[in-house]
Coordinates of C-alpha atoms in Angstrom, one line a residue:
F1 CA -29.3 1.0 -9.6
I2 CA -25.8 2.7 -9.3
A3 CA -24.4 4.7 -6.4
E4 CA -21.0 6.2 -6.5
F5 CA -18.9 8.2 -4.0
Q6 CA -15.5 9.7 -4.6
T7 CA -13.2 12.2 -2.8
S8 CA -9.8 13.5 -3.7
T9 CA -7.2 16.0 -2.6
D10 CA -3.8 17.2 -3.8
F11 CA -1.1 18.6 -1.5
D12 CA 1.6 21.1 -2.3
S13 CA 4.2 18.4 -1.6
G14 CA 3.4 16.7 -4.9
L15 CA 1.1 14.1 -3.2
G16 CA -2.4 13.4 -4.5
L17 CA -5.0 11.0 -3.0
K18 CA -8.3 9.7 -4.2
A19 CA -10.7 7.2 -2.6
G20 CA -14.1 6.0 -3.4
A21 CA -16.7 3.4 -3.7
K22 CA -19.1 2.3 -6.5
Y23 CA -22.2 0.1 -5.9
K24 CA -24.3 -1.6 -8.6
Y25 CA -27.5 -3.5 -8.1
I26 CA -28.5 -5.2 -11.4
E27 CA -31.8 -7.0 -12.2
P28 CA -31.4 -8.3 -15.8
N29 CA -34.5 -8.1 -17.9
V30 CA -33.3 -9.6 -21.2
H31 CA -35.5 -11.8 -23.5
A32 CA -32.6 -14.3 -24.0
Y33 CA -32.2 -15.0 -20.2
S34 CA -34.5 -17.5 -18.5
D35 CA -36.4 -16.0 -15.6
S36 CA -35.2 -18.8 -13.4
V37 CA -31.5 -18.2 -14.1
I38 CA -30.7 -15.0 -12.2
D39 CA -32.8 -12.6 -10.2
F40 CA -30.2 -10.0 -9.4
E41 CA -26.5 -9.4 -8.9
Q42 CA -24.6 -6.9 -6.7
H43 CA -21.2 -5.3 -7.3
L44 CA -19.2 -3.2 -4.8
D45 CA -15.9 -1.6 -5.8
L46 CA -13.7 0.1 -3.2
F47 CA -10.6 1.9 -4.4
F48 CA -7.8 4.1 -3.2
S49 CA -5.3 5.7 -5.5
S50 CA -2.4 8.1 -5.1
F51 CA 0.3 9.8 -7.0
Y52 CA 3.5 11.3 -5.8
K53 CA 5.7 13.7 -7.8
V54 CA 9.2 13.3 -6.5
N55 CA 10.3 16.2 -8.6
R56 CA 9.4 17.8 -12.0
N57 CA 10.6 14.7 -13.9
L58 CA 9.6 11.7 -11.8
K59 CA 6.1 10.6 -10.8
F60 CA 4.8 7.4 -9.1
T61 CA 1.2 6.1 -9.0
L62 CA -0.3 3.5 -6.7
N63 CA -3.9 2.1 -7.1
L64 CA -5.5 -0.3 -4.7
R65 CA -8.9 -2.0 -5.5
Q66 CA -11.1 -4.5 -3.9
M67 CA -14.2 -5.7 -5.6
F68 CA -17.1 -7.7 -4.1
V69 CA -19.5 -9.4 -6.4
S70 CA -22.4 -11.8 -5.8
N71 CA -21.3 -15.4 -6.1
F72 CA -17.6 -14.6 -6.8
D73 CA -14.5 -14.3 -4.6
A74 CA -12.7 -11.3 -6.1
P75 CA -9.0 -10.9 -5.2
F76 CA -7.3 -7.7 -4.2
T77 CA -6.0 -6.0 -7.4
P78 CA -3.2 -3.4 -6.9
S79 CA -1.2 -1.6 -9.6
F80 CA 1.9 0.5 -9.5
G81 CA 3.3 2.8 -12.2
A82 CA 6.1 5.2 -12.8
E83 CA 6.7 8.0 -15.3
Y84 CA 10.0 9.8 -16.0
F85 CA 10.2 13.0 -18.2
I86 CA 13.4 13.9 -20.0
R87 CA 13.6 17.3 -21.7
T88 CA 15.5 16.8 -24.9
S89 CA 15.3 20.4 -26.1
D90 CA 13.2 23.5 -25.5
L91 CA 10.7 22.1 -28.0
S92 CA 10.7 18.4 -27.2
F93 CA 10.7 15.8 -24.4
L94 CA 10.7 12.0 -23.8
K95 CA 8.4 10.3 -21.4
L96 CA 9.3 6.8 -20.1
T97 CA 6.5 4.8 -18.5
S98 CA 6.2 1.5 -16.7
A99 CA 3.3 -0.3 -14.9
V100 CA 2.7 -3.5 -13.1
A101 CA -0.9 -4.6 -12.3
K102 CA -3.1 -7.4 -11.1
S103 CA -6.3 -7.9 -13.1
F104 CA -9.7 -9.5 -12.5
R105 CA -12.8 -9.7 -14.6
V106 CA -16.2 -11.3 -13.8
P107 CA -17.9 -13.0 -16.8
T108 CA -20.6 -10.8 -18.2
F109 CA -24.3 -11.7 -18.0
N110 CA -24.2 -12.6 -21.7
D111 CA -21.2 -14.8 -21.1
R112 CA -23.1 -16.7 -18.4
Y113 CA -26.8 -16.6 -19.4
W114 CA -27.3 -15.9 -23.1
G115 CA -29.9 -18.5 -24.2
T116 CA -28.4 -22.0 -24.4
Q117 CA -25.1 -20.6 -25.5
G118 CA -24.1 -18.9 -22.2
N119 CA -22.1 -20.8 -19.6
P120 CA -23.2 -20.3 -16.0
D121 CA -20.2 -22.3 -14.8
L122 CA -17.6 -19.8 -16.2
K123 CA -14.8 -18.8 -13.9
P124 CA -13.6 -15.2 -13.7
E125 CA -10.5 -14.1 -15.5
S126 CA -7.5 -13.1 -13.3
G127 CA -4.0 -12.1 -14.4
N128 CA -0.9 -10.1 -14.2
N129 CA 0.0 -7.2 -16.5
F130 CA 3.3 -5.5 -17.3
E131 CA 4.0 -2.5 -19.5
L132 CA 7.0 -0.4 -20.6
G133 CA 6.7 2.5 -22.9
I134 CA 8.5 5.5 -24.4
K135 CA 6.8 8.6 -25.9
F136 CA 8.4 11.4 -27.9
N137 CA 6.7 14.8 -28.0
L138 CA 7.8 17.7 -30.3
N139 CA 6.0 21.0 -30.3
K140 CA 7.5 23.4 -32.9
G141 CA 5.1 26.3 -33.7
K142 CA 2.2 24.9 -35.7
F143 CA 3.9 21.5 -36.1
K144 CA 3.1 19.1 -33.2
T145 CA 3.8 15.4 -33.1
D146 CA 3.6 12.6 -30.5
L147 CA 5.3 9.2 -31.2
G148 CA 5.1 6.3 -28.8
V149 CA 6.0 2.7 -28.4
N150 CA 4.6 0.5 -25.7
A151 CA 5.6 -3.1 -24.9
F152 CA 3.1 -5.2 -22.9
F153 CA 2.9 -8.7 -21.4
M154 CA -0.3 -10.2 -20.0
D155 CA -0.6 -13.6 -18.3
V156 CA -4.3 -14.3 -17.8
K157 CA -5.8 -17.4 -16.2
N158 CA -9.3 -18.6 -17.2
W159 CA -9.5 -16.3 -20.2
I160 CA -13.2 -16.2 -21.4
E161 CA -13.6 -16.9 -25.1
W162 CA -16.5 -17.5 -27.4
R163 CA -15.9 -20.4 -29.7
N164 CA -18.0 -22.0 -32.4
F165 CA -18.5 -25.7 -32.0
G166 CA -21.4 -25.7 -34.5
I167 CA -23.0 -23.2 -32.1
W168 CA -21.2 -20.3 -30.4
Q169 CA -20.5 -20.9 -26.7
A170 CA -18.5 -19.2 -24.0
E171 CA -15.8 -21.2 -22.3
N172 CA -12.7 -20.7 -20.2
V173 CA -9.3 -21.1 -21.7
Q174 CA -6.9 -22.3 -19.0
E175 CA -4.2 -19.7 -19.6
V176 CA -3.5 -17.1 -22.2
V177 CA -0.3 -15.1 -22.6
S178 CA -0.5 -12.0 -24.6
K179 CA 2.5 -9.9 -25.5
G180 CA 3.4 -7.4 -28.1
L181 CA 4.3 -3.9 -29.1
E182 CA 1.9 -1.0 -29.8
F183 CA 2.9 2.0 -31.8
Q184 CA 1.0 5.3 -31.6
S185 CA 1.5 8.5 -33.7
N186 CA -0.4 11.7 -33.7
T187 CA 0.9 14.6 -35.9
S188 CA -0.8 17.9 -36.8
F189 CA 0.4 20.7 -39.0
P190 CA -2.4 23.3 -39.6
L191 CA -2.1 25.1 -42.9

């Protein structure tokens, strides 16, 4: 059973607000789960987000989230982002982006209860994420291109990983640091 409520409004001043809640009541009925393992689980997500356009070029976003889950203590998970547009010509622009976020993920039912391989003692993942990016956009008649580079850094505690020790099993890895660069390109030139 899922129930969701959401409301939003935008103001002429460049401010936008959104708030909502999402409730899930889950009764798993899966052949691989023992009937005695779990009867049901409840999730409630409360969120508030806003953006503020300082001017045509600069925009800030703020997201606030609190999750409540049966048998887990979920932390408050805010995030903050910024975007800055630079017009490089009449046909092109650059967009600079940045974001800082706190993350939290509850182990899935399969992670916890799949046959004898699931691990009901798994801890949830929690971490901090940082991103910086730049995107170039050119729109010249029929020719359109987007090129982007994004750098990311994630520090996650209790990362959930399935490993094969003769049999696949889920377990927590104490800490995982993931960092790297992503490149994106999208170009079109209709003939």
